[in-house]
Short mmCIF file of C-alpha atoms and ligand atoms in Angstrom, two decimals:
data_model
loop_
_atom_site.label_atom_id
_atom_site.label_comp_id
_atom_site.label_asym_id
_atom_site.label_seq_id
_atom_site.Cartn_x
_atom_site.Cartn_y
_atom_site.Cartn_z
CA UNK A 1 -169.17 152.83 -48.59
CA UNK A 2 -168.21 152.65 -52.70
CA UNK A 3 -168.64 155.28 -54.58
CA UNK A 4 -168.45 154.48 -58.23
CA UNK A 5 -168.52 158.02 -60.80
CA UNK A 6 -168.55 156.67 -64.21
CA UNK A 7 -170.94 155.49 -67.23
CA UNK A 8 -174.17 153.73 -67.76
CA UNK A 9 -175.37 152.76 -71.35
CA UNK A 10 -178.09 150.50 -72.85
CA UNK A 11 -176.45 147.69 -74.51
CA UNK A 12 -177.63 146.42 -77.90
CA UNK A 13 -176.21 142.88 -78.09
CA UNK A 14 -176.26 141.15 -81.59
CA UNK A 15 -175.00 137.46 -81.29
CA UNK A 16 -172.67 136.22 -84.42
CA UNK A 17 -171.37 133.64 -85.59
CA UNK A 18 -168.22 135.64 -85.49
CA UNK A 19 -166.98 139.25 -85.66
CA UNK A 20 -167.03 141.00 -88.71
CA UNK A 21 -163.54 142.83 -89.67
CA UNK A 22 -162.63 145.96 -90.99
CA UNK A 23 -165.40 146.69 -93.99
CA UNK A 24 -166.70 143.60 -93.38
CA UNK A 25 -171.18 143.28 -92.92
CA UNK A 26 -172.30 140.36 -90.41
CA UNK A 27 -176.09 139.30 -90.36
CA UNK A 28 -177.77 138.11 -87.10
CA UNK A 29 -181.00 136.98 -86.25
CA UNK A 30 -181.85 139.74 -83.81
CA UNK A 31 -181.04 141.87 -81.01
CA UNK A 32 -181.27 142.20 -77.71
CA UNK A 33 -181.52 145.35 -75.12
CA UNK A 34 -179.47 144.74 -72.13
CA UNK A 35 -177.84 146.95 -69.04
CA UNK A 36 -175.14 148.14 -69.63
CA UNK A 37 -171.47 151.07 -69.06
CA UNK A 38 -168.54 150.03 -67.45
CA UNK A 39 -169.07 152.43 -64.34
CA UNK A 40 -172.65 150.92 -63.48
CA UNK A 41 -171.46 147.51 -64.55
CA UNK A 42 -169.10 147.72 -61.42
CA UNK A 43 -171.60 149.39 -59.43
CA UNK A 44 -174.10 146.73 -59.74
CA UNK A 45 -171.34 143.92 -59.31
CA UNK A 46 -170.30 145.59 -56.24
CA UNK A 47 -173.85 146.26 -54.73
CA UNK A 48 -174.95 142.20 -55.48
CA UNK A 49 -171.47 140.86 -53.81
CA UNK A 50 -172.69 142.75 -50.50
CA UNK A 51 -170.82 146.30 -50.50
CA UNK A 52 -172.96 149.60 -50.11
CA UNK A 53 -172.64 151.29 -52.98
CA UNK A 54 -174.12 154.92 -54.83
CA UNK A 55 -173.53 155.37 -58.51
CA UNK A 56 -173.09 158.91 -59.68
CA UNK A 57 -173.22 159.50 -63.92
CA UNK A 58 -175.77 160.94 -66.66
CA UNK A 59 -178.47 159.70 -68.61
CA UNK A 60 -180.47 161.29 -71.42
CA UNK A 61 -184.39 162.28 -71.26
CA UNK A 62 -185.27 159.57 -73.50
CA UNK A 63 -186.82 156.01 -72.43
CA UNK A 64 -183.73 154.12 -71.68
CA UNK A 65 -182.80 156.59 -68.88
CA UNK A 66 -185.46 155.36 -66.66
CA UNK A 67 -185.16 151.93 -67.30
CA UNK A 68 -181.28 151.98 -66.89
CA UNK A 69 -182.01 153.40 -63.26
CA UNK A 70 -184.55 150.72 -62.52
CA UNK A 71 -181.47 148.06 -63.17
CA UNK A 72 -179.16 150.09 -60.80
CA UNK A 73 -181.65 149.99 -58.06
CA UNK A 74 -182.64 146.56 -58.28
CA UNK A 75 -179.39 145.26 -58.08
CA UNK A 76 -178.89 147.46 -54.78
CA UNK A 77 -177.44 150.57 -55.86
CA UNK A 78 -177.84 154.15 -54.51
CA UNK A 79 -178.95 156.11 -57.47
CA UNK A 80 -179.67 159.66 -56.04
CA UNK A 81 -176.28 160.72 -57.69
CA UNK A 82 -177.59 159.68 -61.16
CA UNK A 83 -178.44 162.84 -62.73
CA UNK A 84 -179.38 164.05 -66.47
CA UNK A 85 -178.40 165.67 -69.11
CA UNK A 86 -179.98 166.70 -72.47
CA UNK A 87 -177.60 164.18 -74.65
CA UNK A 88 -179.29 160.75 -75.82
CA UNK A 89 -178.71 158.15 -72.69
CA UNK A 90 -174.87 156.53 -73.43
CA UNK A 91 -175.53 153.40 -75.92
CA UNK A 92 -173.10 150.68 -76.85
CA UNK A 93 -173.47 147.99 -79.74
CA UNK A 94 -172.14 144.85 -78.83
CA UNK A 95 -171.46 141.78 -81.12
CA UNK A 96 -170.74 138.33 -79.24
CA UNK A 97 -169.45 135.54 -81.22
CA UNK A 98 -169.88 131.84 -80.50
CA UNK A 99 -166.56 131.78 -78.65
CA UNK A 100 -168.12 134.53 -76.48
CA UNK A 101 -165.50 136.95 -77.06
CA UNK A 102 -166.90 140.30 -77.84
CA UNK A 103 -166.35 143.53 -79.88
CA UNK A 104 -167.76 146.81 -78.68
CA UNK A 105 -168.54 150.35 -80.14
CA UNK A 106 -169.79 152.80 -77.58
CA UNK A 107 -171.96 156.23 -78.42
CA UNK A 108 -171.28 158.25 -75.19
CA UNK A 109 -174.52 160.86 -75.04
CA UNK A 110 -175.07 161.76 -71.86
CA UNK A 111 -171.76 160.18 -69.96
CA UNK A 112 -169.92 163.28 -71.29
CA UNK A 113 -172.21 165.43 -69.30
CA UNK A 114 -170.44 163.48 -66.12
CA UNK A 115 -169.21 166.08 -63.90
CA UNK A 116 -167.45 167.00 -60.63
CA UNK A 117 -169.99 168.75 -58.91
CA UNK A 118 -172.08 165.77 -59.36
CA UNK A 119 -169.61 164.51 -56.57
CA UNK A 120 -170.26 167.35 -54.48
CA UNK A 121 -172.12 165.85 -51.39
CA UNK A 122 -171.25 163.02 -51.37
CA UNK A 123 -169.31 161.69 -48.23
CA UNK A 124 -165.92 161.13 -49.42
CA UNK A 125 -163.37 160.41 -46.35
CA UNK A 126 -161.56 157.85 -44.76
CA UNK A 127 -163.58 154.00 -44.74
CA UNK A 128 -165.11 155.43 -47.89
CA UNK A 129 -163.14 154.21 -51.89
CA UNK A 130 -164.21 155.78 -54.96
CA UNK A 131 -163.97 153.79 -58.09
CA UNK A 132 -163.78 155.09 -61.41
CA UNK A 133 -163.38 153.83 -65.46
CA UNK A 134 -161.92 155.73 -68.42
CA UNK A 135 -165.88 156.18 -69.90
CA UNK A 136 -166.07 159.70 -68.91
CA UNK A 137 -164.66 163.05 -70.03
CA UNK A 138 -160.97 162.07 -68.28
CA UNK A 139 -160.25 165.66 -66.45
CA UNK A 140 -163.25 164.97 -64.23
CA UNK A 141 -162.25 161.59 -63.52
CA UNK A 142 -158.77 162.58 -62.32
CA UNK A 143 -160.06 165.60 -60.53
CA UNK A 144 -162.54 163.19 -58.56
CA UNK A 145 -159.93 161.01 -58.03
CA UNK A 146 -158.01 163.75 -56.44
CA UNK A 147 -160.88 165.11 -54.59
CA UNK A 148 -161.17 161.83 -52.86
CA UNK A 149 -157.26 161.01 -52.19
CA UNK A 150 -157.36 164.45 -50.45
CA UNK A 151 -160.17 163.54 -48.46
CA UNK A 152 -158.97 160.42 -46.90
CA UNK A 153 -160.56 157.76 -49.44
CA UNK A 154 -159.21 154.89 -51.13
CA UNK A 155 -158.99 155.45 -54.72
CA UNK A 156 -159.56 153.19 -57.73
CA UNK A 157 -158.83 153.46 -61.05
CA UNK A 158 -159.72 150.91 -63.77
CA UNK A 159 -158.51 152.40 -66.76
CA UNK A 160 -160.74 151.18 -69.83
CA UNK A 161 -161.16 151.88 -72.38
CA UNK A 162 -157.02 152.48 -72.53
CA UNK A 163 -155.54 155.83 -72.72
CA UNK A 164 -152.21 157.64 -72.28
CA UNK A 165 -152.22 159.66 -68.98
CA UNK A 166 -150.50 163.43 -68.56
CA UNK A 167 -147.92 163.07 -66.42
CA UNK A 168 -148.64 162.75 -62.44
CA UNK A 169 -152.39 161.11 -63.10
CA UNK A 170 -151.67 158.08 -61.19
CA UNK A 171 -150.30 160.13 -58.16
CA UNK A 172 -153.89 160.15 -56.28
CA UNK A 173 -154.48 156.46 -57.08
CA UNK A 174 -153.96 153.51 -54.88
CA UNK A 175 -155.13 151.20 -56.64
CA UNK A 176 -154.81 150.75 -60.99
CA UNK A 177 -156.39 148.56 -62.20
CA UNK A 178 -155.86 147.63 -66.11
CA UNK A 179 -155.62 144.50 -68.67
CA UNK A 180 -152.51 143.88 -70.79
CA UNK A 181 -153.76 146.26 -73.79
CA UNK A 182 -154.27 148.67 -71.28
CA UNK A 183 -151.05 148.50 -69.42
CA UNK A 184 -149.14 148.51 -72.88
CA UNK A 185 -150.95 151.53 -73.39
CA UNK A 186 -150.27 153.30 -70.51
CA UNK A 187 -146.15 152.28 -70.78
CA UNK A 188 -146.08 152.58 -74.67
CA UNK A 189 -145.28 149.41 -74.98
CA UNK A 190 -145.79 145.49 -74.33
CA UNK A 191 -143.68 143.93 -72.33
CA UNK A 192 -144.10 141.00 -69.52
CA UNK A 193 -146.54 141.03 -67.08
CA UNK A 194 -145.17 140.87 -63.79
CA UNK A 195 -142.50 143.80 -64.89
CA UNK A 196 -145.84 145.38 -66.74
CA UNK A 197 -147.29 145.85 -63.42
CA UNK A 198 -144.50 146.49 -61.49
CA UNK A 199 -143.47 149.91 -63.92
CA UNK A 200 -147.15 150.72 -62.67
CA UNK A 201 -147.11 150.33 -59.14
CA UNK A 202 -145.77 153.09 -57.27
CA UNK A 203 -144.76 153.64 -53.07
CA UNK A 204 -148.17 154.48 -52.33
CA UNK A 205 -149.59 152.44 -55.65
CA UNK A 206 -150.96 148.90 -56.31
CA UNK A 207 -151.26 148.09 -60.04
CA UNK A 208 -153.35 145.25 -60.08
CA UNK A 209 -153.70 143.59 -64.06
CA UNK A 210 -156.11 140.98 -64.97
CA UNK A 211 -154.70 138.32 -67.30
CA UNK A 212 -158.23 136.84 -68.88
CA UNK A 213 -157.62 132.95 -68.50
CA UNK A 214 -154.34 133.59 -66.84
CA UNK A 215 -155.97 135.58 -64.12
CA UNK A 216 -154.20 137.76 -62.40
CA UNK A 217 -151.38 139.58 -60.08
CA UNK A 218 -151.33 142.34 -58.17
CA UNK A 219 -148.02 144.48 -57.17
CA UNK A 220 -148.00 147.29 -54.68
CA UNK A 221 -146.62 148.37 -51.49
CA UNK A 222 -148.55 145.10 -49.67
CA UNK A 223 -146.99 143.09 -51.36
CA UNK A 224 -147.15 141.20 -54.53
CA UNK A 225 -149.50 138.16 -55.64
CA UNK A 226 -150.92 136.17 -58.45
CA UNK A 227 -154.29 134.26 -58.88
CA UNK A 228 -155.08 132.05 -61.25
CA UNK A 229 -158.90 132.06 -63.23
CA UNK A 230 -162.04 130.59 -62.58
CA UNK A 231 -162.01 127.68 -65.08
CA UNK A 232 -165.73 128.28 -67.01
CA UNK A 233 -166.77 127.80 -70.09
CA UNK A 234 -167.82 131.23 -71.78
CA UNK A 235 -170.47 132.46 -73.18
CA UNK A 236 -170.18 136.18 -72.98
CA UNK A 237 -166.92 137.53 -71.51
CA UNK A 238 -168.67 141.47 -72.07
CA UNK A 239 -168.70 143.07 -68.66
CA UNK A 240 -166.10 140.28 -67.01
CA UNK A 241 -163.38 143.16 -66.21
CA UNK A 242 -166.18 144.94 -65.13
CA UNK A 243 -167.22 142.18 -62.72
CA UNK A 244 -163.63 141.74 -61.65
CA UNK A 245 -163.49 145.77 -60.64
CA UNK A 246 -166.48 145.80 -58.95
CA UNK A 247 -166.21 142.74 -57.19
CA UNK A 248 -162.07 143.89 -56.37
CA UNK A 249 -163.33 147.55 -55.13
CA UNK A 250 -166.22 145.74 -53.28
CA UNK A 251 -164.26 143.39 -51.19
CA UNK A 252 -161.68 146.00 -50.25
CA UNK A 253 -164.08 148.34 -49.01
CA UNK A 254 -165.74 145.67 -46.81
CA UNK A 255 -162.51 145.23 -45.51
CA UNK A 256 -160.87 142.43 -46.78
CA UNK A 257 -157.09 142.05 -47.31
CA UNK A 258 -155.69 142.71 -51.01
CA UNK A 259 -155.10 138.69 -51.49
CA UNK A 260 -158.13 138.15 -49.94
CA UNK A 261 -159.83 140.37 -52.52
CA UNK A 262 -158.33 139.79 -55.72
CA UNK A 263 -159.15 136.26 -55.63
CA UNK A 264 -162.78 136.90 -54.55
CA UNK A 265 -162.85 139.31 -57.71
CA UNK A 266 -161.43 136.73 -60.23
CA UNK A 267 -164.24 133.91 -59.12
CA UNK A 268 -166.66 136.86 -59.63
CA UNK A 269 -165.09 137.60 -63.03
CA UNK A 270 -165.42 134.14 -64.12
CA UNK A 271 -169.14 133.40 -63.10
CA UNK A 272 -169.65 136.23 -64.92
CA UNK A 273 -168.57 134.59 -68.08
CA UNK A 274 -171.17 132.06 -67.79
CA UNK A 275 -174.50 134.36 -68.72
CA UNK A 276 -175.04 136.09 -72.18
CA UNK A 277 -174.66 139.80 -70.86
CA UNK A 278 -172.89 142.27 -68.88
CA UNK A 279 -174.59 141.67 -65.59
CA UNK A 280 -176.52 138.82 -66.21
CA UNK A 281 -173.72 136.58 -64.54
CA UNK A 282 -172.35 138.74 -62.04
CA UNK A 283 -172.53 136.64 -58.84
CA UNK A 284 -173.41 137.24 -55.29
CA UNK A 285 -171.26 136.66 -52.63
CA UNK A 286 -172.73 132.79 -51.77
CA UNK A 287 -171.40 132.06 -55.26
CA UNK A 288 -168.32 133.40 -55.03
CA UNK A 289 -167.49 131.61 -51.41
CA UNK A 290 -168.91 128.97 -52.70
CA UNK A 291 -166.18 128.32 -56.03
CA UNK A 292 -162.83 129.98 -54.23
CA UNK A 293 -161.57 126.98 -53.21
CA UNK A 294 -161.35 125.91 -56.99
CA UNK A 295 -159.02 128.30 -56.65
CA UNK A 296 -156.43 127.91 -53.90
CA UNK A 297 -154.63 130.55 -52.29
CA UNK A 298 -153.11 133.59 -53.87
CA UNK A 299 -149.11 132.66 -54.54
CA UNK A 300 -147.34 135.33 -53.23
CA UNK A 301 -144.42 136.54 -55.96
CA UNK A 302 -141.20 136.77 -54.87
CA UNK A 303 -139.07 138.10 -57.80
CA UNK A 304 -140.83 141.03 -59.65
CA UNK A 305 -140.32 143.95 -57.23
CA UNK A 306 -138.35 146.35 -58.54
CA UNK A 307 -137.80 145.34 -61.77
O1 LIG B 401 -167.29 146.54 -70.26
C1 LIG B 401 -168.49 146.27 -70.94
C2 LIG B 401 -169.25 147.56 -71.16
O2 LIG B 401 -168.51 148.39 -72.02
C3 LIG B 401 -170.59 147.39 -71.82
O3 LIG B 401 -171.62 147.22 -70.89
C4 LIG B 401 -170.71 148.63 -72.67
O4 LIG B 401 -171.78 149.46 -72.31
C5 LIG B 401 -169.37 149.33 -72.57
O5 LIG B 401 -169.42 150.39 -71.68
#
């Protein structure tokens, strides 16, 4: 079973013609209210790919709450661990421009009222992963995460938004998960990205770091791999890492190898792509068997351990 603690918002998604910049004003012709937070974004991807999955996070007592949980359960998520809290329901603004990139602002509400003893029943232990973001106040999601390593889980951490760490955070995780910004964050610097990953992998630690169009590679104590993207043409690439860490957690949890996994999750992350929306596009798993082979195998690397 997945266990994802984390954030759920109500996206309001404004499509530009392209994204304004610092004290800049963009005019669009509307709006549009859409599901939304990158902790029920990978629920939901995980729960429509096949794995069995419960969602534990806040929302507010105001309309969007309910409807919010009505998306979680209809894409097959357990939502008894969705609780409240007296904040407004988390809310991001998101403009899309024609290229489909995407620029985000996020009002947290109720996702700071996220707690630990939310956790409390639920059955953490080994055959069990918990998967968490960086959306929620960051001491409960590294006390979770230790909860869970000391119960026998796997652990997953997908660190976005970025942050720095203290020291010793990544000691309960098996598996990070980050993009380039985020990695630079995390090690203060830019720098390639098979060393990138491999400063973040650890003896008991796969760092696993999506490279958009590039894909990605994963390096851990497995072993180390790369897969290349899905080639799409986007419309919306909001929610795509979200997608990919859903779809990674999901596929791990069923029980399929690492390689196996992270090329599942980067077809996911691609189809994703494809529909205006965080969820929209996130695939199920007929449409993800169905465009691996587009793919080919993951390509095993050879010369970034240990450097
Ligand atoms: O990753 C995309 C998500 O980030 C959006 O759904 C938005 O709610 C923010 O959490």
């Amino acid at each position: 079973m997945l266990l994802v603690l984390g954030s759920i918002n109500a996206d309001l998604v404004l499509e530009v013609e392209t994204l304004p910049g610092p004290g800049e004003t963009v005019l669009c012709p509307g709006w549009r209210l859409a599901h939304g937070g990158k902790g029920a974004n990978q629920a939901a991807a995980a729960a429509k790919l096949g794995a069995r999955v419960r969602f534990f996070g806040r929302i507010g007592s105001d309309p969007w709450g309910p409807l919010l949980r009505r998306g979680l359960e209809e894409a097959g998520v357990e939502v008894d661990g969705l609780a409240s809290s007296p904040r407004p329901t988390g809310t991001a603004v998101i403009a899309v421009d024609r290229a489909g990139e995407n620029l985000i602002l996020v009002a947290s509400g109720a996702n700071l009222d996220v707690s630990l003893d939310q956790l409390g029943g639920a059955e953490l232990g080994p055959g069990t992963t918990l998967l968490c973001q960086n959306e929620i106040p960051l001491p409960v999601t590294l006390a979770a995460l230790e909860r869970a390593r000391a119960a026998g889980a796997r652990t997953i951490l997908n660190l976005a938004p970025a942050a720095a760490l203290p020291a010793g955070a990544l000691d309960p995780v098996d598996l990070l998960l980050v993009n380039e910004h985020e990695a630079a964050a995390l090690l203060g610097a830019a720098c390639e990205p098979e060393a990138a990953a491999a400063a973040l992998a650890g003896p008991q630690r796969t760092c696993v770091l999506t490279l958009g169009r590039a894909g990605a590679l994963a390096i851990g104590p497995d072993g180390a791999w790369r897969v290349p993207a899905l080639t799409v043409r986007p419309v919306d690439t909001t929610g795509a890492g979200d997608t990919f860490a859903g779809a990674l957690a999901a596929f791990l949890d069923l029980g399929l190898s690492l390689p196996e996994a992270l090329a599942r999750a980067s077809v996911a992350a691609g189809l994703a792509c494809e529909r205006l929306g965080a969820r929209e596009g996130q695939p199920d798993r007929a449409a993800v068997e169905a465009r691996l082979a587009e793919l080919g195998p993951p390509v095993p690397i050879t010369a970034a351990r240990g450097s």
